[in-house]
Coordinates of C-alpha atoms in Angstrom, one line a residue:
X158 CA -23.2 27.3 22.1
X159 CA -20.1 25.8 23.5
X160 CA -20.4 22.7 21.6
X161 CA -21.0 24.8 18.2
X162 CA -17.8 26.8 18.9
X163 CA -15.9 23.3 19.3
X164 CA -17.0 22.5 16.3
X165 CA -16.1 25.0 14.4
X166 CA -12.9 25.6 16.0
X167 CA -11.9 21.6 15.5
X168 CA -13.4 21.3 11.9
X169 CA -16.1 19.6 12.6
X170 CA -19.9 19.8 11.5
X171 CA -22.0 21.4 14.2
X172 CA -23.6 18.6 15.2
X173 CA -23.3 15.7 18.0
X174 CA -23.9 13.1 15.5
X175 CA -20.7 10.8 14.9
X176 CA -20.2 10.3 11.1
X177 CA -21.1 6.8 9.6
X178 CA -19.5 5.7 6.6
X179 CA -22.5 4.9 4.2
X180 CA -22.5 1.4 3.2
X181 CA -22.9 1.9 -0.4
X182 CA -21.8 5.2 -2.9
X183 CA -24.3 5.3 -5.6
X184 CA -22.5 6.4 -9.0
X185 CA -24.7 9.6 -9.1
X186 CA -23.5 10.7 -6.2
X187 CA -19.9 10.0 -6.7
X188 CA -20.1 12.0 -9.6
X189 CA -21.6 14.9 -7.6
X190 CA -19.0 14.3 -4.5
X191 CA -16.0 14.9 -7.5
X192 CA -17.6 17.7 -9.2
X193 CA -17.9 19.8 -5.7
X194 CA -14.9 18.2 -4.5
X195 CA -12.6 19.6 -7.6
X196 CA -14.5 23.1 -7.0
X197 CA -12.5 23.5 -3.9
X198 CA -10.0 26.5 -3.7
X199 CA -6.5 25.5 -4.2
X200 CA -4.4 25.6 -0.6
X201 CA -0.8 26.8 -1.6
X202 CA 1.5 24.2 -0.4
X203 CA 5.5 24.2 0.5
X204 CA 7.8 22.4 -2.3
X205 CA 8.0 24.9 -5.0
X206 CA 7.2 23.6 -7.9
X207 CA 6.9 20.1 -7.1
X208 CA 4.7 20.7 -4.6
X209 CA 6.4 18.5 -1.9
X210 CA 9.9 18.5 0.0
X211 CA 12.4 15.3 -0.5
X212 CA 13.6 14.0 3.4
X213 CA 15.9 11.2 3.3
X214 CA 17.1 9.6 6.6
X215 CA 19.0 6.6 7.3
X216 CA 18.8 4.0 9.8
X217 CA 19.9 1.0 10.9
X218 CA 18.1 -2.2 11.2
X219 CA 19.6 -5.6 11.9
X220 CA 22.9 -4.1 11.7
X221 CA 22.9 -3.0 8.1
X222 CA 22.5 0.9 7.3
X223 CA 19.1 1.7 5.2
X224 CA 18.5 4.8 3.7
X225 CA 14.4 5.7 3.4
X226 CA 13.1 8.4 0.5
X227 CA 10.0 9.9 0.9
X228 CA 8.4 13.0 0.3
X229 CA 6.6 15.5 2.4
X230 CA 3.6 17.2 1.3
X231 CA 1.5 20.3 3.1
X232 CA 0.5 23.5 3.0
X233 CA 3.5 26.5 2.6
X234 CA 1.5 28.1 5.5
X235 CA 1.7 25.9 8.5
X236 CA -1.6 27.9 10.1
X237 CA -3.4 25.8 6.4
X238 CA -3.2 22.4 7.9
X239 CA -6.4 21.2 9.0
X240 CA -7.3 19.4 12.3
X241 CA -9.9 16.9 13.0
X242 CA -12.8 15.9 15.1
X243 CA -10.3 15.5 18.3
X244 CA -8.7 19.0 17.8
X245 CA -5.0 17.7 16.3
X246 CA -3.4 18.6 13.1
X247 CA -4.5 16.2 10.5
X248 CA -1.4 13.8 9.2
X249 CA -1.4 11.1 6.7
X250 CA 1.1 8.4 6.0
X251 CA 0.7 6.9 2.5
X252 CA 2.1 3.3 1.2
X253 CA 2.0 3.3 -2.8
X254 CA 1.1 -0.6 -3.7
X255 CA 3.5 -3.7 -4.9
X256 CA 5.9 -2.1 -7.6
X257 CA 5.8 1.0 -7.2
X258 CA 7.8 4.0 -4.9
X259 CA 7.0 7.0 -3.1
X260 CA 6.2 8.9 -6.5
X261 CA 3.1 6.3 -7.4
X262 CA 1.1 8.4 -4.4
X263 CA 1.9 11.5 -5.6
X264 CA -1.3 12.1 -6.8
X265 CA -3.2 11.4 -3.8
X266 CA -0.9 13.2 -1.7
X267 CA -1.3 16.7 -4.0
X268 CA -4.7 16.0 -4.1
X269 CA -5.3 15.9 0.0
X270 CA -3.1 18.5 0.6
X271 CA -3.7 21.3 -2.0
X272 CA -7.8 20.8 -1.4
X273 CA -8.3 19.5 2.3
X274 CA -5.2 20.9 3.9
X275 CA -4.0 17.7 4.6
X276 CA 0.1 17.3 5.8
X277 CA 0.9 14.1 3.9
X278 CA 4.1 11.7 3.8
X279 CA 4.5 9.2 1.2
X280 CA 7.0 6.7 1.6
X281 CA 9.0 4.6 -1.1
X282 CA 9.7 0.9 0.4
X283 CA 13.4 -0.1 2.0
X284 CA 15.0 -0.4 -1.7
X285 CA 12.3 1.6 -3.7
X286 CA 13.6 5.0 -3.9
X287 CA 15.6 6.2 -6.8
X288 CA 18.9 7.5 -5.1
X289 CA 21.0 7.6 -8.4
X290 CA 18.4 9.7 -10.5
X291 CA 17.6 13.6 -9.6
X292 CA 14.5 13.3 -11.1
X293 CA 14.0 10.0 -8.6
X294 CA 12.8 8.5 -11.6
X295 CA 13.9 4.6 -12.4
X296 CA 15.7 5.1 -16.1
X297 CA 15.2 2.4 -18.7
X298 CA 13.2 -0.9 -18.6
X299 CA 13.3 -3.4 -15.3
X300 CA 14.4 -6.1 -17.7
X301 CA 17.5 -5.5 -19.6
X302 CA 18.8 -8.3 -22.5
X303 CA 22.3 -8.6 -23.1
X304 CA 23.5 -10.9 -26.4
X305 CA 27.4 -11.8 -26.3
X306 CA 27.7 -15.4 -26.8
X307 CA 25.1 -16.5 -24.4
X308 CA 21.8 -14.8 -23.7
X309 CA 21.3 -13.3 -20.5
X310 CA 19.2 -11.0 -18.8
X311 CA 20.0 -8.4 -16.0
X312 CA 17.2 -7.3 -13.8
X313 CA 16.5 -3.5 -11.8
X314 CA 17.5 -4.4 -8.8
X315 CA 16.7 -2.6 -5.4
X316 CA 18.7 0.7 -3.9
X317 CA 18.7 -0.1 0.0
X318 CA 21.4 2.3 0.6
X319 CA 22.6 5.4 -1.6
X320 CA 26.0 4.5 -3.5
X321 CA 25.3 0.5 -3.2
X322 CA 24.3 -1.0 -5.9
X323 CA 23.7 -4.8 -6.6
X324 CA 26.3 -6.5 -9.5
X325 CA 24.6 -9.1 -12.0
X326 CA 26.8 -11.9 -10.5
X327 CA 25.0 -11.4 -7.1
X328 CA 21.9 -13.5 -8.1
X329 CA 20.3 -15.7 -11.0
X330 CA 17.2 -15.0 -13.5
X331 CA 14.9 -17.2 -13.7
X332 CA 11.5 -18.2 -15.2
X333 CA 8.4 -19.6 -13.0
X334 CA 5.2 -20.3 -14.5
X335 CA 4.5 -22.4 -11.0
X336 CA 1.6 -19.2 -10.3
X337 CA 0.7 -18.8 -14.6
X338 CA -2.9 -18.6 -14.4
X339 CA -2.7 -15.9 -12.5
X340 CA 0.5 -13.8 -13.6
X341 CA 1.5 -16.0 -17.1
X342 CA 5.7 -16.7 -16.6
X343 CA 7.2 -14.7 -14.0
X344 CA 10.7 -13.5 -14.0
X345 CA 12.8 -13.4 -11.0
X346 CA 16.0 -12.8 -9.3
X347 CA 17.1 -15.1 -7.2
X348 CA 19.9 -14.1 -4.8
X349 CA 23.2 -16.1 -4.0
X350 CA 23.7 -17.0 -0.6
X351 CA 26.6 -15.0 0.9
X352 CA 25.8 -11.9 -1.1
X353 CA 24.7 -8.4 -0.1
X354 CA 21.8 -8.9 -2.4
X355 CA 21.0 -12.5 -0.6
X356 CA 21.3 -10.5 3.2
X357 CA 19.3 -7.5 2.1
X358 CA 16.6 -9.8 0.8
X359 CA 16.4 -11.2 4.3
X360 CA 16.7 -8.3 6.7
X361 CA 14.5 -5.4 4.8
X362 CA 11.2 -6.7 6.6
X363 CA 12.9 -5.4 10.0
X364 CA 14.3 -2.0 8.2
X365 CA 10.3 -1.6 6.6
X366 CA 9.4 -1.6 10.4
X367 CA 11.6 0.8 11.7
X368 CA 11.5 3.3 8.6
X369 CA 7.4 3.9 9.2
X370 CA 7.9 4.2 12.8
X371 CA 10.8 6.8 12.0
X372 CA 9.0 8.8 9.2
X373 CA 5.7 9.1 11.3
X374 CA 7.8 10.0 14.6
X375 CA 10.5 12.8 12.3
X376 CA 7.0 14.8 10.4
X377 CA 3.8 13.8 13.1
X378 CA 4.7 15.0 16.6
X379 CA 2.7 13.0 19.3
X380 CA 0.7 15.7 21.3
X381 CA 0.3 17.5 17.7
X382 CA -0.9 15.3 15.2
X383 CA -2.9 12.6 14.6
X384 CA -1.7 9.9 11.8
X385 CA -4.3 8.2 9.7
X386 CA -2.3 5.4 7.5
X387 CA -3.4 4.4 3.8
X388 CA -1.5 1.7 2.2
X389 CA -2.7 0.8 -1.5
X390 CA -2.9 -3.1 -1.8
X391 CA 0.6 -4.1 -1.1
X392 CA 0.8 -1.5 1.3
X393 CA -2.2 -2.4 3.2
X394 CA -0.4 -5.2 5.4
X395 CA 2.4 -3.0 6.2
X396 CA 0.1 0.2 7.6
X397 CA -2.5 -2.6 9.3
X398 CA 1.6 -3.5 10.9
X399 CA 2.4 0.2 11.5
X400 CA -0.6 0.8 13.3
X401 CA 0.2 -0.4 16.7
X402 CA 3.9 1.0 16.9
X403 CA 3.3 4.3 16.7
X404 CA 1.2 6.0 19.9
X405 CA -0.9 9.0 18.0
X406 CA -2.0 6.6 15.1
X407 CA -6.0 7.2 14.9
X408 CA -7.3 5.6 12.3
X409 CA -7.1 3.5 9.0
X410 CA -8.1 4.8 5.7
X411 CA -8.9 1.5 3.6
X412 CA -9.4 2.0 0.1
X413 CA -8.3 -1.4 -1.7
X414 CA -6.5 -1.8 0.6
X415 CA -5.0 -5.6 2.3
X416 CA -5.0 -6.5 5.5
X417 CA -2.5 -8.5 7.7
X418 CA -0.6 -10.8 6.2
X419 CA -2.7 -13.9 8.0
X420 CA -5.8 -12.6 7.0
X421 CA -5.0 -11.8 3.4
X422 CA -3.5 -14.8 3.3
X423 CA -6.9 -16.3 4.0
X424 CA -8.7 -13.5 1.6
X425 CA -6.8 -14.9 -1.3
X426 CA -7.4 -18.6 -0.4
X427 CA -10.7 -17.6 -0.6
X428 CA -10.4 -16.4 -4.0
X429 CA -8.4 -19.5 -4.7
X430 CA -5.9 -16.9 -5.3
X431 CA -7.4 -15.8 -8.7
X432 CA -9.8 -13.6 -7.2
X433 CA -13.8 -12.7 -7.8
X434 CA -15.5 -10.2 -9.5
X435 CA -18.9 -8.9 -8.2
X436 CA -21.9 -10.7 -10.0
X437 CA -19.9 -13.7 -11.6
X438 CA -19.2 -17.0 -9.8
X439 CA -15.7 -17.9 -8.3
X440 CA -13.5 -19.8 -10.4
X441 CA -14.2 -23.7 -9.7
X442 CA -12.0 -25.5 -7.2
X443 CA -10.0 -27.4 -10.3
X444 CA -8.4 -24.4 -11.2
X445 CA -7.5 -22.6 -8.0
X446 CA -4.1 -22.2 -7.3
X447 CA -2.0 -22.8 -3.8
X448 CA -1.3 -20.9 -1.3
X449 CA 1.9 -18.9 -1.6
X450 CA 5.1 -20.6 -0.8
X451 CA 7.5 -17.2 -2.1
X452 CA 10.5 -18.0 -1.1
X453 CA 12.4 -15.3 0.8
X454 CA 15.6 -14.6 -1.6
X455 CA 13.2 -14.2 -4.4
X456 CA 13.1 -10.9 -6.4
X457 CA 9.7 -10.6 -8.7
X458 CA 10.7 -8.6 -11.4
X459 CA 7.2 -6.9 -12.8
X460 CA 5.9 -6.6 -16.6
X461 CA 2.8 -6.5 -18.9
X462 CA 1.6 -9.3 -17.5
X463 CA 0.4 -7.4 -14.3
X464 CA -1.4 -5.1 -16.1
X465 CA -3.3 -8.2 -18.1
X466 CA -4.1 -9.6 -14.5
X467 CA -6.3 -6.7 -13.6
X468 CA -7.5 -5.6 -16.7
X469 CA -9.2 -9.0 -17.4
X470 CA -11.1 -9.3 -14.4
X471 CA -11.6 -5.7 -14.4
X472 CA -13.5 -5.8 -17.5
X473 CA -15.3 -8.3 -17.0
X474 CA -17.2 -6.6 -14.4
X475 CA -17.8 -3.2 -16.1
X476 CA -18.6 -4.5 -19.9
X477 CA -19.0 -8.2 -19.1
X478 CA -17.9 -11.3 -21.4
X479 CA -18.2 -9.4 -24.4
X480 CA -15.2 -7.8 -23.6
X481 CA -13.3 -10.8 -25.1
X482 CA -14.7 -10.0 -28.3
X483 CA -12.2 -7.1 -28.5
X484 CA -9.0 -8.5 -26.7
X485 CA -6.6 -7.7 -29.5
X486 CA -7.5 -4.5 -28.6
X487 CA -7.4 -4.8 -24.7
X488 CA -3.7 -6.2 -25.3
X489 CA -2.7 -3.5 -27.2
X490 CA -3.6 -0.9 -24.2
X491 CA -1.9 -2.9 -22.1
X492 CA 1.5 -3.3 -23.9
X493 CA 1.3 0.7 -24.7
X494 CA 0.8 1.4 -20.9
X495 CA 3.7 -0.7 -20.3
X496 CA 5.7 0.9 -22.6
X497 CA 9.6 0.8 -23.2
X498 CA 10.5 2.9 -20.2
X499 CA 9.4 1.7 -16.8
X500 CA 9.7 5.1 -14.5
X501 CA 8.5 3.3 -11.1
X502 CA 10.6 0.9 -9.6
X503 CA 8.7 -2.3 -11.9
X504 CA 10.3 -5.3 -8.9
X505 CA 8.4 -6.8 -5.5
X506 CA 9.9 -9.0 -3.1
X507 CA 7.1 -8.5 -0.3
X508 CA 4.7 -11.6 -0.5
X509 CA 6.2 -13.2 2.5
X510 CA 4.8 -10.4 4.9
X511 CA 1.9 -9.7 3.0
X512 CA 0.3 -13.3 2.4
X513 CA 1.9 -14.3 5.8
X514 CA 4.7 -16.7 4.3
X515 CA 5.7 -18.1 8.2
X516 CA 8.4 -20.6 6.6
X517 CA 9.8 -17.9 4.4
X518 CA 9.8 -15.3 7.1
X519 CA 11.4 -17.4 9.1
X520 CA 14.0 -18.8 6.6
X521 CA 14.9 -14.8 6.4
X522 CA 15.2 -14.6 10.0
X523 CA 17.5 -17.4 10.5
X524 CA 19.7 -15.8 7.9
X525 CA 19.8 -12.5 9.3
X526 CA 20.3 -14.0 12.9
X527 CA 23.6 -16.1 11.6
X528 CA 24.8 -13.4 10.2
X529 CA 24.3 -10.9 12.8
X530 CA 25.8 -14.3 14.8
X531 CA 23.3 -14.1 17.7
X532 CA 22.9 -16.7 20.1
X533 CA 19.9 -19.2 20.1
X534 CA 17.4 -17.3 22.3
X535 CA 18.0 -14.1 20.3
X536 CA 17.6 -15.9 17.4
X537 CA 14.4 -16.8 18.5
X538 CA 13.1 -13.7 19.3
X539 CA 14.3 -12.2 16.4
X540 CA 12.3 -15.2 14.4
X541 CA 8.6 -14.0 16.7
X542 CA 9.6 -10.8 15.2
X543 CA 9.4 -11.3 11.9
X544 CA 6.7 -13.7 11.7
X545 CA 5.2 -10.5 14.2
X546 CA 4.7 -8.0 11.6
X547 CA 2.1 -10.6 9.3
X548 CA -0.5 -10.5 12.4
X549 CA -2.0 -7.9 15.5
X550 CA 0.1 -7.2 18.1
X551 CA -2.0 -8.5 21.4
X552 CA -1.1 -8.2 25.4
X553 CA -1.2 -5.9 28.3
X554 CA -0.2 -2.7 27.3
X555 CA -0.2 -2.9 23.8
X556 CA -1.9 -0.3 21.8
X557 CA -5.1 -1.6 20.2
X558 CA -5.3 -1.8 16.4
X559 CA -7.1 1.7 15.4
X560 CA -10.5 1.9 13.8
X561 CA -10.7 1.2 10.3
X562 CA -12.7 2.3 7.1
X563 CA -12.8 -0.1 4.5
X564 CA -13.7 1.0 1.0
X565 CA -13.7 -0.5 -2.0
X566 CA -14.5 -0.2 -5.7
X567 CA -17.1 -1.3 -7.7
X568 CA -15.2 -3.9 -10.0
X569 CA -12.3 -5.2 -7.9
X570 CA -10.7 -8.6 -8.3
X571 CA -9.1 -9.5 -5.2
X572 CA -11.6 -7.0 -2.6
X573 CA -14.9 -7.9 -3.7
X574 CA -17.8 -7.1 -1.2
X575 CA -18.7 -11.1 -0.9
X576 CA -14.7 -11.7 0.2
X577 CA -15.1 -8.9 3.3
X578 CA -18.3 -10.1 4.5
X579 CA -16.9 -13.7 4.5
X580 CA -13.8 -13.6 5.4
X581 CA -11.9 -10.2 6.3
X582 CA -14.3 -8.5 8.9
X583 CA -15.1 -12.0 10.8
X584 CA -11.0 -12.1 11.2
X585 CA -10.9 -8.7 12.5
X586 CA -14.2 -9.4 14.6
X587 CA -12.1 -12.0 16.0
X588 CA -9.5 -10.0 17.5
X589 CA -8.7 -9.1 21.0
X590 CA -10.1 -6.2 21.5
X591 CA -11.8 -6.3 17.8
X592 CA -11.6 -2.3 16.2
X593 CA -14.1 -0.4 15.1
X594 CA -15.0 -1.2 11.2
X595 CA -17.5 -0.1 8.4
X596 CA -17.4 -1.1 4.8
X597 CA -18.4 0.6 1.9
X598 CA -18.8 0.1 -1.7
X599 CA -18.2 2.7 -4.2
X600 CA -20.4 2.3 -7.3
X601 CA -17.6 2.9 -10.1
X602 CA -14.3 2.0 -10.0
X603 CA -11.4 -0.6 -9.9
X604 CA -8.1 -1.5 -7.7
X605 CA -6.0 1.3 -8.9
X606 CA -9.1 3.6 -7.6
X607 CA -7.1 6.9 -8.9
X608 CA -7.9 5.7 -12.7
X609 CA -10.3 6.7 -15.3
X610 CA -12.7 9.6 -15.6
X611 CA -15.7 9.1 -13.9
X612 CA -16.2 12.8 -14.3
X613 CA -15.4 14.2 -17.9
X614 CA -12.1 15.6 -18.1
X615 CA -11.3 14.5 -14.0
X616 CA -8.8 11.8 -15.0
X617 CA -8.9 10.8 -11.1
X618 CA -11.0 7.8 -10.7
X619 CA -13.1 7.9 -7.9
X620 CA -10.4 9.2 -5.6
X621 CA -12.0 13.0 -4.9
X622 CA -14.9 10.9 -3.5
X623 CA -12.9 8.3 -1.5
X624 CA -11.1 11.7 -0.1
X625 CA -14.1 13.2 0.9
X626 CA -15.3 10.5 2.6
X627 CA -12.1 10.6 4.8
X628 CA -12.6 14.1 5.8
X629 CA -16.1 13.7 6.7
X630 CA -15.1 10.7 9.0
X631 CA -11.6 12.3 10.4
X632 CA -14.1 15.6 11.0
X633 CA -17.2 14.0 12.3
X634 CA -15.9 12.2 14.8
X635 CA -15.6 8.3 13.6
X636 CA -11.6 7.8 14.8
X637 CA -12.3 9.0 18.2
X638 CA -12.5 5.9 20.4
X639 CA -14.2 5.7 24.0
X640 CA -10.6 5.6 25.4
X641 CA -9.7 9.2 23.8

């Protein structure tokens, strides 16, 4: 009797059995999981309108001033939130993936709140967040031409602080087709040495630290929330980061979703950073590419191309080779997706964390250290701390990394089942103490997991389903750990 009323009082199933994340989702029963997941009641949430409140703070990280947009989503009655299997208030802290800002998450973050009761934060990236636009929207195209008497191109540039902006003759455009069998010619901005642009470039991997830790600490209390982090692809390594700063951290929700910086670094060697699709053969050694050398001061600037490197791959999994037959048409999607306005922020500078680029990291380090003019042994510690955020933290004392959820979709490129089994989960096995894991497939589905109908008229991917399966696990117990 006593346990039943815990259960319902907590949220939980009435029932001492922990929840186990299935290992596969058949597509019949992701379609069911949708269809009764959409049927749930609407929760009214705070925001108006919108559905979410703007909060802006500032801080300061290797003495530079950052300013960090996110938005704050949750029920307009605070008694709504829901609480999981270890009777705290259920918070959320999403990272939208390479390119994007806090708006790309919006989705999911509607989604969690309005139907499970979720309080959810999504973040933009130090430089992400449109400041100069009330809408928060990025205006224009990232690439802008300009035809006087010689041709030149200006780039969307990052917004690291509100009423700072970064002048064309703070850096160079230029054209790399070093990496072109995986992204065809990339354009980047390369910054000057000396320049605000060139010192931002090398210190926003200590302000990304410290602008999680202060987001999660301002809207999830410790004592009355637990966090469980989600960070799409790009995000990934910086949550997996996050994880151990923060004390009431309980979990990782990993949908497509890379790891540290070391180990996805070895998950796209793997891949011979091209990547693998479920039922077709790695691309031969021959035509694998290296491992990633990005330098620090390096600004990608995104386009078309990034579509094409999914979509490719992508279809080739769910319609096979014959998809080529119909690539005029495939390109024409792509290009109309891409369109002439580019409303997310469309730039990336965040390979040297995520693939764990040491020299690069500590190139940016140095920089940052001479400017901040700190002695040799500081400078050294400052360099630990950068390379720090690509790998576990590990020692007496430190908090362990939490348990973790893997998921993934049915026709991924870069988080194929094969590349887990071989790679990621032996890495994490490896570790010191080594977290709790599960892996599951979903039967439909590809990286950007919140695209496509899988259920008519549900233009939502197979993201109802991944979200149920995180409230089953946050409510049946698979987060709690032997120490809680």
């Amino acid at each position: 009797m006593l346990a039943l009323a815990a259960a319902v009082c907590w949220g939980t199933v009435a029932s001492a059995e922990v929840y186990e994340p299935p290992a596969h989702v058949s597509l019949d029963t992701i379609v069911s999981t949708i269809e009764e997941f959409m049927r749930r009641p609407d929760i009214p949430l705070a925001g108006g309108e919108t559905g979410y409140v703007e909060d802006i703070v500032r801080i300061n990280a290797v003495d530079l001033d950052w300013d960090i947009g996110m938005s704050v989503h949750e029920p307009a009655d605070p008694g709504d939130i829901a609480v999981g299997a270890d009777g705290k208030k259920i918070g959320i802290f999403l990272l939208h993936g390479g390119s994007g800002d806090f708006k790309s998450m919006h989705k999911r973050a509607n989604l969690m709140a309005r139907k499970l009761g979720y309080k959810v934060v999504s973040m933009s990236y130090p430089g992400r967040h449109a400041f100069h636009t009330e809408s928060r929207d990025w205006p224009g195209s990232n690439v802008t031409a300009h035809d006087y008497h010689d041709y030149t191109l200006e780039v969307r540039t990052p917004l690291w602080l509100r009423g700072e902006y970064i002048s064309r003759d703070q850096y160079d455009v230029i054209k790399d087709t070093g990496q072109r069998a995986r992204y065809g010619t990339r354009t980047l901005a390369k910054a000057k040495p000396g320049t605000t642009f060139y010192y931002r470039m090398a210190g926003w991997p200590m302000a990304f630290e410290q602008a999680g830790v202060a987001a999660m600490r301002r809207h999830f209390p410790e004592g009355e929330f637990s966090i469980y982090l989600h960070g799409h692809s790009t995000g990934g390594p910086f949550t997996m980061m996050l994880s151990q700063r923060v004390p009431n951290i309980a979990g990782i929700l990993a949908i497509e979703n890379s790891s540290f910086g070391y180990i996805y670094r070895a998950q796209a060697a793997w891949g011979g950073q091209l990547g693998a699709i479920e039922g077709f053969d790695r691309v031969v050694e021959d035509k694998q590419l290296p491992s990633r050398s990005d330098p620090f001061d390096e600004l990608y600037i995104r386009s078309w191309r990034d579509r094409a490197r999914y979509a490719g791959p992508e279809l080739l999994g769910s319609e096979g080779p014959e998809a080529l037959y119909r690539l005029p048409a495939i390109m024409e999607d792509i290009l109309a997706s891409w369109g002439d306005v580019q409303s997310r922020a469309g730039f990336k500078a965040e390979y040297i964390v995520t693939h764990g680029i040491e020299d690069s990291l500590r190139a940016a380090a140095t920089v940052t250290a001479e400017r901040m003019k700190l002695n040799k042994s500081d400078t050294r510690a400052l360099i630990a701390r950068y390379i720090g955020l690509t790998r576990e933290l590990s020692g007496e004392g430190v908090k362990p990394v939490p348990p973790i959820m893997f998921q993934i979709s049915a026709h991924s490129r870069d988080h194929s089942k094969e590349v887990y089994e071989e790679v990621v989960i032996p890495l994490f096995k490896q570790m010191q103490p080594a977290p709790k894991l599960s892996l599951t497939q979903f039967g439909a589905g590809t990286h950007g997991y919140m695209s496509g109908e899988v259920v008519e008229g549900v233009n939502l991917g197979i993201g109802p389903a991944v979200f149920q399966q995180w409230d089953d696990a946050i409510k049946g117990g698979y987060f709690i750990t032997g120490k809680d």
